[in-house]
Short mmCIF file of C-alpha atoms in Angstrom, two decimals:
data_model
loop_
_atom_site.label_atom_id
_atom_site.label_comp_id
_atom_site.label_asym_id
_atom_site.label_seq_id
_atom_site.Cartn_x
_atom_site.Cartn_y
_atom_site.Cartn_z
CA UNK A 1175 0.00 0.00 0.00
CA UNK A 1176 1.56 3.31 -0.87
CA UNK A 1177 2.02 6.34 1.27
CA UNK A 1178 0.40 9.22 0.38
CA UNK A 1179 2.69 12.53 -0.31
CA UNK A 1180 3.29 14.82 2.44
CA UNK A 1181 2.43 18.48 1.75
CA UNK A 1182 5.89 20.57 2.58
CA UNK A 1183 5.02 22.53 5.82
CA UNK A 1184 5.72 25.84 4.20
CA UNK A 1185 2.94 24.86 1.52
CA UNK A 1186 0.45 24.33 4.44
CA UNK A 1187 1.56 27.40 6.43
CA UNK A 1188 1.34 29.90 3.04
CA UNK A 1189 -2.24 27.97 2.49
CA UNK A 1190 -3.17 29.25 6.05
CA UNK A 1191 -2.32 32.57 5.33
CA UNK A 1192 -4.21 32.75 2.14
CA UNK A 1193 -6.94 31.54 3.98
CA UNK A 1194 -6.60 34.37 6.91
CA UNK A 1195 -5.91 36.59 4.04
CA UNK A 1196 -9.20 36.05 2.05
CA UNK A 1197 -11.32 35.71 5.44
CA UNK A 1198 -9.70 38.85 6.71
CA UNK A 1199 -10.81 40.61 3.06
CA UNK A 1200 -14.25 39.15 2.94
CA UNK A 1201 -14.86 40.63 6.18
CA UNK A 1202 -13.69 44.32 5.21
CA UNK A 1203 -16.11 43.82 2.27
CA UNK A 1204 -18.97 42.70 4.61
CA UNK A 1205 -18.44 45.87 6.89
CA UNK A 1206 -17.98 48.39 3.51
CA UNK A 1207 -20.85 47.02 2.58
CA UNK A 1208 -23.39 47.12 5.85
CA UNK A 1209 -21.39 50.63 6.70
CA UNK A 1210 -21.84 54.01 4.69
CA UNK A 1211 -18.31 54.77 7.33
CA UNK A 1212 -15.86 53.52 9.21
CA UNK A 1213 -17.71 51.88 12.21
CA UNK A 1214 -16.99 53.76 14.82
CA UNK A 1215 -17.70 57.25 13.08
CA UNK A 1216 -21.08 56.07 13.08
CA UNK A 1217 -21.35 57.64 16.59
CA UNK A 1218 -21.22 60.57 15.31
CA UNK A 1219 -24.63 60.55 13.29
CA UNK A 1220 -27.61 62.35 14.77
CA UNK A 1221 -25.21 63.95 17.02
CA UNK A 1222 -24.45 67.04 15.08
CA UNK A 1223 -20.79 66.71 15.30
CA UNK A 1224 -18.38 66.46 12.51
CA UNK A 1225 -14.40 66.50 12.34
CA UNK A 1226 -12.29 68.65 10.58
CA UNK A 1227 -8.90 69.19 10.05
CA UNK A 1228 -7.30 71.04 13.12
CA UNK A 1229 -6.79 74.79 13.01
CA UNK A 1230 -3.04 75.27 11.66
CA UNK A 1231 -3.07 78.95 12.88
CA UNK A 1232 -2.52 77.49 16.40
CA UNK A 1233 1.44 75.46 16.55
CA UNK A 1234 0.84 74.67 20.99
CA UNK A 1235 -2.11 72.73 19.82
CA UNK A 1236 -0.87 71.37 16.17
CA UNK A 1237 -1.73 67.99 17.21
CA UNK A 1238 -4.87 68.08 18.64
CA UNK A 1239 -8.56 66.79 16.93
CA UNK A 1240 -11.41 68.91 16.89
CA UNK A 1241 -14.74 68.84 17.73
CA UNK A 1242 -17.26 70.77 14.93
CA UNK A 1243 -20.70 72.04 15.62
CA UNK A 1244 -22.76 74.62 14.68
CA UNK A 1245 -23.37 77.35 17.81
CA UNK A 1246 -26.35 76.88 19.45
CA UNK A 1247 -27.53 80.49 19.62
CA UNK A 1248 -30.39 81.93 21.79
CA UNK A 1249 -31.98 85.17 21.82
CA UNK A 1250 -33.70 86.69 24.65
CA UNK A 1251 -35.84 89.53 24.43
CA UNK A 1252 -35.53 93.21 26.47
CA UNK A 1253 -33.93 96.57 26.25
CA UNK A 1254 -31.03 97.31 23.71
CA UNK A 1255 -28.34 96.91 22.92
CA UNK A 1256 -28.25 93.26 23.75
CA UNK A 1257 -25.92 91.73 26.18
CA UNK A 1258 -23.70 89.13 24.40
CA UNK A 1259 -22.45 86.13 26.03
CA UNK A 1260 -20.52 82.75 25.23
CA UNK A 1261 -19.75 79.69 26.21
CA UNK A 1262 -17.20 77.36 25.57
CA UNK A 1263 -15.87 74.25 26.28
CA UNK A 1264 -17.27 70.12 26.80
CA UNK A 1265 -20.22 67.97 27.22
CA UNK A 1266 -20.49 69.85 30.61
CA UNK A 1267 -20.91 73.50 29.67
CA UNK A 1268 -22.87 71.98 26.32
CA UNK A 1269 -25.10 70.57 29.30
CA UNK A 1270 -25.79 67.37 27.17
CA UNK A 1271 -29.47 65.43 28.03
CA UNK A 1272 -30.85 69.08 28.76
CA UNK A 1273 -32.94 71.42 27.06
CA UNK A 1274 -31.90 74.53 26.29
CA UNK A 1275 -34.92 76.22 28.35
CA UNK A 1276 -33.73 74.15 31.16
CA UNK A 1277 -30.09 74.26 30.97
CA UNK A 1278 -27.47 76.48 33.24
CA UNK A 1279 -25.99 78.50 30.33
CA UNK A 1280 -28.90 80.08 29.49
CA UNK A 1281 -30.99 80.66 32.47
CA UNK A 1282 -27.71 82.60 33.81
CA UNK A 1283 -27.70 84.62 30.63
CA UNK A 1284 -31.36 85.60 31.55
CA UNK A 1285 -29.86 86.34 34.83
CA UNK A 1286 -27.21 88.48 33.83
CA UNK A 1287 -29.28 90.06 31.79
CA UNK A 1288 -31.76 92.02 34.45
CA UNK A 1289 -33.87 93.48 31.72
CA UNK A 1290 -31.81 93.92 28.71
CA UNK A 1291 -31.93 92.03 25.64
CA UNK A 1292 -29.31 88.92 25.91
CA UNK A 1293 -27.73 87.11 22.60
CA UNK A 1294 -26.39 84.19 24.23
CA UNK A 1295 -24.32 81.46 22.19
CA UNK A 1296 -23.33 78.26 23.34
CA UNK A 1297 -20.11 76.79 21.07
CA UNK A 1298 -19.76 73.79 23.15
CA UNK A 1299 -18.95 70.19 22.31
CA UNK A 1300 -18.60 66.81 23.66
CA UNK A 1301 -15.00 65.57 23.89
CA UNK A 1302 -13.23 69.27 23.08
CA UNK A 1303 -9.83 70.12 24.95
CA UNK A 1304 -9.03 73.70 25.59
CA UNK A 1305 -7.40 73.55 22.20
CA UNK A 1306 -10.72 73.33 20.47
CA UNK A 1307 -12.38 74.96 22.64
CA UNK A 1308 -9.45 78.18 21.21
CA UNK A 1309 -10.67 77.02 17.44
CA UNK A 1310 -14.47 77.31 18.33
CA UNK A 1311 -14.05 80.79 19.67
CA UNK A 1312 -11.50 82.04 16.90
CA UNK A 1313 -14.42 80.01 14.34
CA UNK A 1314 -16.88 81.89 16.08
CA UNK A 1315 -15.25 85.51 16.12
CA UNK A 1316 -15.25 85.42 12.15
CA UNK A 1317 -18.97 84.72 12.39
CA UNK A 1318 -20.68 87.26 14.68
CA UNK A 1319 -20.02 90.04 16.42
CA UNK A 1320 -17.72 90.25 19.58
CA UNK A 1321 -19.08 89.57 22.57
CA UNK A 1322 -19.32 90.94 25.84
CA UNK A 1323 -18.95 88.08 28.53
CA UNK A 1324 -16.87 84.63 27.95
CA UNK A 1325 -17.36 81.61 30.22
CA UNK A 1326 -15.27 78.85 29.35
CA UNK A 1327 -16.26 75.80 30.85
CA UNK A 1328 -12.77 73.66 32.18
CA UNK A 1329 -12.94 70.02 32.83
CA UNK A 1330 -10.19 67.29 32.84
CA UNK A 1331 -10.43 66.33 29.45
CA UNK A 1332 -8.31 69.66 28.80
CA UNK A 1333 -5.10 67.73 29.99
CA UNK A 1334 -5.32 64.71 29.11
CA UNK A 1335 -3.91 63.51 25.28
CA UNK A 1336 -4.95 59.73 25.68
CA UNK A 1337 -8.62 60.47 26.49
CA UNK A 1338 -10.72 58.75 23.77
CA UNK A 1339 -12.52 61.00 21.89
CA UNK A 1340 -16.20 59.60 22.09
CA UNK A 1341 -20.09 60.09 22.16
CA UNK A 1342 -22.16 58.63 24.82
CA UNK A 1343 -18.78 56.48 25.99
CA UNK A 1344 -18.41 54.88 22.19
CA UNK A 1345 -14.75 55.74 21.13
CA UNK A 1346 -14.49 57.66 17.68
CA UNK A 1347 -10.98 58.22 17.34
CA UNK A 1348 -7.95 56.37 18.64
CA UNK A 1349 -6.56 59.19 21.27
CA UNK A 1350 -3.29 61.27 20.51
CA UNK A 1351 -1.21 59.20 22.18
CA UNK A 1352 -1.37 55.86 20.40
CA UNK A 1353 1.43 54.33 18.39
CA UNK A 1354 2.07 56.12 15.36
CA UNK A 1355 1.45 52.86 13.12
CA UNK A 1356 -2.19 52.06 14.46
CA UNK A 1357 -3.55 55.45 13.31
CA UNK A 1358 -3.45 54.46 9.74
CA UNK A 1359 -4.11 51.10 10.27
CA UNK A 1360 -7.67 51.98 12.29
CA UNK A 1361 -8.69 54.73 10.61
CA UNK A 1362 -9.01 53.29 7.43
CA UNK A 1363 -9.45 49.81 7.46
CA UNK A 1364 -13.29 48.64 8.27
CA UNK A 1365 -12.10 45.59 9.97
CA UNK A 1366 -9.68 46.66 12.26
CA UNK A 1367 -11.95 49.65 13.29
CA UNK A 1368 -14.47 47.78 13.92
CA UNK A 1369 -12.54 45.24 16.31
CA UNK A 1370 -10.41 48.04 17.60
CA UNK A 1371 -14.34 49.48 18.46
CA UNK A 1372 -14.84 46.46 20.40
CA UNK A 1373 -11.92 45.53 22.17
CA UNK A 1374 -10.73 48.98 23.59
CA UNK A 1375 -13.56 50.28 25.57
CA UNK A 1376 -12.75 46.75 27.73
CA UNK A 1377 -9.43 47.72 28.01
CA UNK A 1378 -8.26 48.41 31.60
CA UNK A 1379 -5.61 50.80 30.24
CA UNK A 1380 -7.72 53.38 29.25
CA UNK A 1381 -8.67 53.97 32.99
CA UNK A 1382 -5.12 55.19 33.44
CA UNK A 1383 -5.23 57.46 31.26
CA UNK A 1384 -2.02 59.40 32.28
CA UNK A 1385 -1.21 62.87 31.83
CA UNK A 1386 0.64 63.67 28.27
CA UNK A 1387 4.22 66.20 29.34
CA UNK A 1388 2.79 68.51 26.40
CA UNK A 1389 -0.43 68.75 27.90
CA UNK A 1390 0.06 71.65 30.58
CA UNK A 1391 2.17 73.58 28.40
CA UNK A 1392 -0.82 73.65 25.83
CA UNK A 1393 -3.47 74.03 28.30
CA UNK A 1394 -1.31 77.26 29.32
CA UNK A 1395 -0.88 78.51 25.89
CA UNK A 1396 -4.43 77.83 24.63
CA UNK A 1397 -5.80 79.88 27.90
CA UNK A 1398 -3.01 82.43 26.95
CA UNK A 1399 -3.96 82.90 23.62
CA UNK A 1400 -7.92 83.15 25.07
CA UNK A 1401 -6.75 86.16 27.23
CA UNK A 1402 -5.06 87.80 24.73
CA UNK A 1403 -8.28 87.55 22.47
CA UNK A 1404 -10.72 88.46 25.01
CA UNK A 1405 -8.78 92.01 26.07
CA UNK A 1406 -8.43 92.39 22.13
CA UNK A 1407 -12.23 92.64 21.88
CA UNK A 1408 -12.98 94.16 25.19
CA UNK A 1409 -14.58 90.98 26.58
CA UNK A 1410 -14.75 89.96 30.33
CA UNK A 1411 -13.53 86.27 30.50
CA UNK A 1412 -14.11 83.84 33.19
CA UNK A 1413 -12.57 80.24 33.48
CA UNK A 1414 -15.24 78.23 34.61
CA UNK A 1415 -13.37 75.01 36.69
CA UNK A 1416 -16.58 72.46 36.30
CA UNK A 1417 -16.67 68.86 38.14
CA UNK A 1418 -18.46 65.31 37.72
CA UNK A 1419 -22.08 65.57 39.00
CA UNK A 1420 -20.98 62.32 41.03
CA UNK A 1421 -18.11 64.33 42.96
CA UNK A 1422 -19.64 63.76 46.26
CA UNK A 1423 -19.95 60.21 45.83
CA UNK A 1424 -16.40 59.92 45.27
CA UNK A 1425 -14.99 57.81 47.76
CA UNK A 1426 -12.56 59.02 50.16
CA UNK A 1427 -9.34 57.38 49.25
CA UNK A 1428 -9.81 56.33 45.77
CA UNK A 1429 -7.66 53.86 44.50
CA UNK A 1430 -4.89 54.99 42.14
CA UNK A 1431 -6.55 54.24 38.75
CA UNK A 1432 -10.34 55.73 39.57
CA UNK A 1433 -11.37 58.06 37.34
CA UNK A 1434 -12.26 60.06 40.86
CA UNK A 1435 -8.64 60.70 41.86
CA UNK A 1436 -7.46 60.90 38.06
CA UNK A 1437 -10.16 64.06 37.77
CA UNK A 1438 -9.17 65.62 41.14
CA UNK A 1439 -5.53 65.72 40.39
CA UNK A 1440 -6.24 67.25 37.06
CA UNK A 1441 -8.71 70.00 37.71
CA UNK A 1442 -6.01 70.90 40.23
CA UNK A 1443 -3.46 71.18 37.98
CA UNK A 1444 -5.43 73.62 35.68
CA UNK A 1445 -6.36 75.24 38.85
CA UNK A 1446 -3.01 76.16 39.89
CA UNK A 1447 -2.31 77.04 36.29
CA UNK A 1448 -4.83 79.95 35.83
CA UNK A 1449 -4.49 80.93 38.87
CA UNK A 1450 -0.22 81.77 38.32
CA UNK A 1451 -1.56 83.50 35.23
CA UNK A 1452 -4.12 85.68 36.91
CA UNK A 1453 -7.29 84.40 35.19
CA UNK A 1454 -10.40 85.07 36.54
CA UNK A 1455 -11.64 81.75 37.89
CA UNK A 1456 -14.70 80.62 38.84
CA UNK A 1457 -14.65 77.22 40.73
CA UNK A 1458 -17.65 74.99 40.94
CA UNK A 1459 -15.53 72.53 42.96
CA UNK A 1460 -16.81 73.23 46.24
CA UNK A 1461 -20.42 73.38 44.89
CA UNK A 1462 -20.47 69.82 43.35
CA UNK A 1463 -18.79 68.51 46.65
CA UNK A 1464 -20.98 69.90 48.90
CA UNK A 1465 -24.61 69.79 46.95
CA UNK A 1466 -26.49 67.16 46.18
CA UNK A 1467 -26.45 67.42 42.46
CA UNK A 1468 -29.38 65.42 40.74
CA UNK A 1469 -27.23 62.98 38.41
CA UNK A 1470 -28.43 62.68 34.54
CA UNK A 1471 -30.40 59.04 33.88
CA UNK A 1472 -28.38 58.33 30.54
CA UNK A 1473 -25.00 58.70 33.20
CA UNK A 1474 -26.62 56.38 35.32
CA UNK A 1475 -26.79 53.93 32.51
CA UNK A 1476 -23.50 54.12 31.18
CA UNK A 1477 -22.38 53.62 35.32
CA UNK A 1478 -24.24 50.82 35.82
CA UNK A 1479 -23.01 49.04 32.64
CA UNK A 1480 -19.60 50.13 32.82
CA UNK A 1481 -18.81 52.20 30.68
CA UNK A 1482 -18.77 55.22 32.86
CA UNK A 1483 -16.73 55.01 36.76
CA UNK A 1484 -18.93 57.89 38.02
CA UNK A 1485 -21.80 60.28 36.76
CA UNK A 1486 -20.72 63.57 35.00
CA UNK A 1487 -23.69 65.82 34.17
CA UNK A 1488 -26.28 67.47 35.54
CA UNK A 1489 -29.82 66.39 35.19
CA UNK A 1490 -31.87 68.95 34.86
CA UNK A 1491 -33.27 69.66 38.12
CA UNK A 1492 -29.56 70.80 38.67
CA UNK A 1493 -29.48 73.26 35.80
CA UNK A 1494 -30.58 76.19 37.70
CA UNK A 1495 -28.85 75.86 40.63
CA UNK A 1496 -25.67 75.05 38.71
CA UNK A 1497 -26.71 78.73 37.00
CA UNK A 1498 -27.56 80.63 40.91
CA UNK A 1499 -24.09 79.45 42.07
CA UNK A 1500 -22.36 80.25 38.83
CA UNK A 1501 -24.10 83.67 38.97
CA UNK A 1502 -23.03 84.53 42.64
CA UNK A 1503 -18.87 83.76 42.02
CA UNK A 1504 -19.60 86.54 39.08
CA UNK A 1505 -20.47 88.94 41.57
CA UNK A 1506 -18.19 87.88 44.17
CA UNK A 1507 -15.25 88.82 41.85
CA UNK A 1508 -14.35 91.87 39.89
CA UNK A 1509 -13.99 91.27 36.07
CA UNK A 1510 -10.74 90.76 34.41
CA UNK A 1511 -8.77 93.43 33.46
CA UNK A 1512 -10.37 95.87 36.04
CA UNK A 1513 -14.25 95.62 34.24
CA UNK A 1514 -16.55 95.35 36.54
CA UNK A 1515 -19.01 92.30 37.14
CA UNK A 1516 -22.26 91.95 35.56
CA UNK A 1517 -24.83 92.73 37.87
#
């Protein structure tokens, strides 16, 4: 009885890869085919955010991704000329899950009002560093006319180059700090987005998200470059230093990795930051750690499935007395630059 031929091991191990090859391609054709874009851009529809190129006017922040929206702009009636306000910065001054009738920004506009006519504009978005937050405002000052009060909202995301840029905790982009080589490789490939999609948010790593060397020197040169603007155009700017809605719960001694601690140390960094370069600061700290803020459902959610370590909005039987205590450090303080507080 004679012995069947052998196949050469190399012959079996080049069939293999042919194999992985044309699995590996039949699945990037599935994916092109059920997606109109990469996977994880898919977030982004119905949310009103886009992503263009970054601003190349501003070299501290060369590197940095952008959020795009257009300004939500509100109008409220009374005496002329009308009092112009904006806001910039996250998903906290955007006050996501809120309507605009119920949100901070706006019923403190109406506050600072007293009477007159107020034009209020809100430029914020979900995921945006202070870097964007610099392109919203410069986007914005081509646009409309200059305003009279700034209130940029400042939350940890402003230091941190690894955070995932996402919507409702779905990752959109790989963050700033990955290798070099996966960029590419993620960002256009179907297949390895879409497994990248899944495997990441599981990732332990991405709870320690540590702070980038680059990221306080462009923190400081993005709020510089706001100051210089706002005393170009005769604005009053405040630096509003926001906190998770779940900052009370936070336990006492959080372990080194909680997103608690990781927070804390980085709103104190900023902190210290603006307060060496004499910005006008207006922190909520002591408000979120000492009120019982009413915690947004959808936060809840993403807690509870774990996606999210603690809540970080406001629901919005918080809005207005987020806006009352954000209304009384205005008047506690004189305006930058000598201007006086609205009254």
């Amino acid at each position: 009885m004679s012995r069947r031929p052998q196949t050469p091991l190399q012959f079996k191990a080049l069939a293999l890869v042919l194999g992985l090859g044309l699995a590996a391609l039949c699945v990037e054709i599935g994916l092109r085919l059920h997606f109109h874009r990469l996977p994880s851009l898919a977030a982004l529809d119905g949310s009103g955010l886009e992503l263009p190129p970054s601003d190349p006017s501003l070299p501290a922040c060369a590197n940095t991704l952008e959020w795009a929206s257009t300004p939500r702009v509100r109008t409220l009636p009374g005496a002329l000329p009308p009092l112009r306000v904006w806001f910039a910065g996250d998903s906290t001054t955007a006050a996501v899950g809120v309507r605009d009738e119920e949100s901070w920004w706006l019923l403190l506009s109406q506050a600072l009002g007293g009477g007159r006519a107020v034009e209020a504009s809100n430029l914020a978005v979900p995921g945006a560093d202070t870097c964007a937050i610099l392109q919203q405002l410069n986007r914005r000052k081509a646009q409309a006319p200059p305003p009279d009060l700034v209130l940029v909202g400042v939350f940890a995301d402003d230091l941190n180059a690894h955070l995932l840029l996402s919507v409702q905790a779905r990752p959109v982009l790989l963050p700033q700090a990955a290798p070099p080589w996966l960029r590419p490789l993620v960002m256009r490939s179907y297949a390895a987005n879409y497994l990248w999609l899944g495997i990441e948010p599981r990732r332990e790593s991405i709870r320690e998200r540590g702070l980038d060397p680059r990221a306080l020197t462009e923190f400081r040169a993005a709020t510089g470059q706001m100051g210089e603007w706002s005393a170009e155009v005769g604005a009053r700017l405040y630096f509003v230093l926001m906190a998770p809605s779940g900052l009370r719960d936070c336990p006492e001694r959080p372990r080194p990795d909680h997103e608690c601690l990781r927070l804390a140390q980085d709103l104190d960094r900023m902190a210290e930051v603006l307060h060496q370069d004499g910005r006008a600061v207006l922190d909520l700290r002591p408000w979120f750690r000492e009120t019982a803020v009413p915690l947004l459902p959808n936060d809840l959610a993403l807690v509870a499935e774990g996606r999210l370590e603690i809540p970080l909005h406001v629901a919005a039987e918080g809005q207005a007395p987020l806006a009352s205590e954000v209304l009384r450090l205005i008047r506690e303080q004189p305006g930058p630059a000598g201007q006086d507080s609205p009254r």
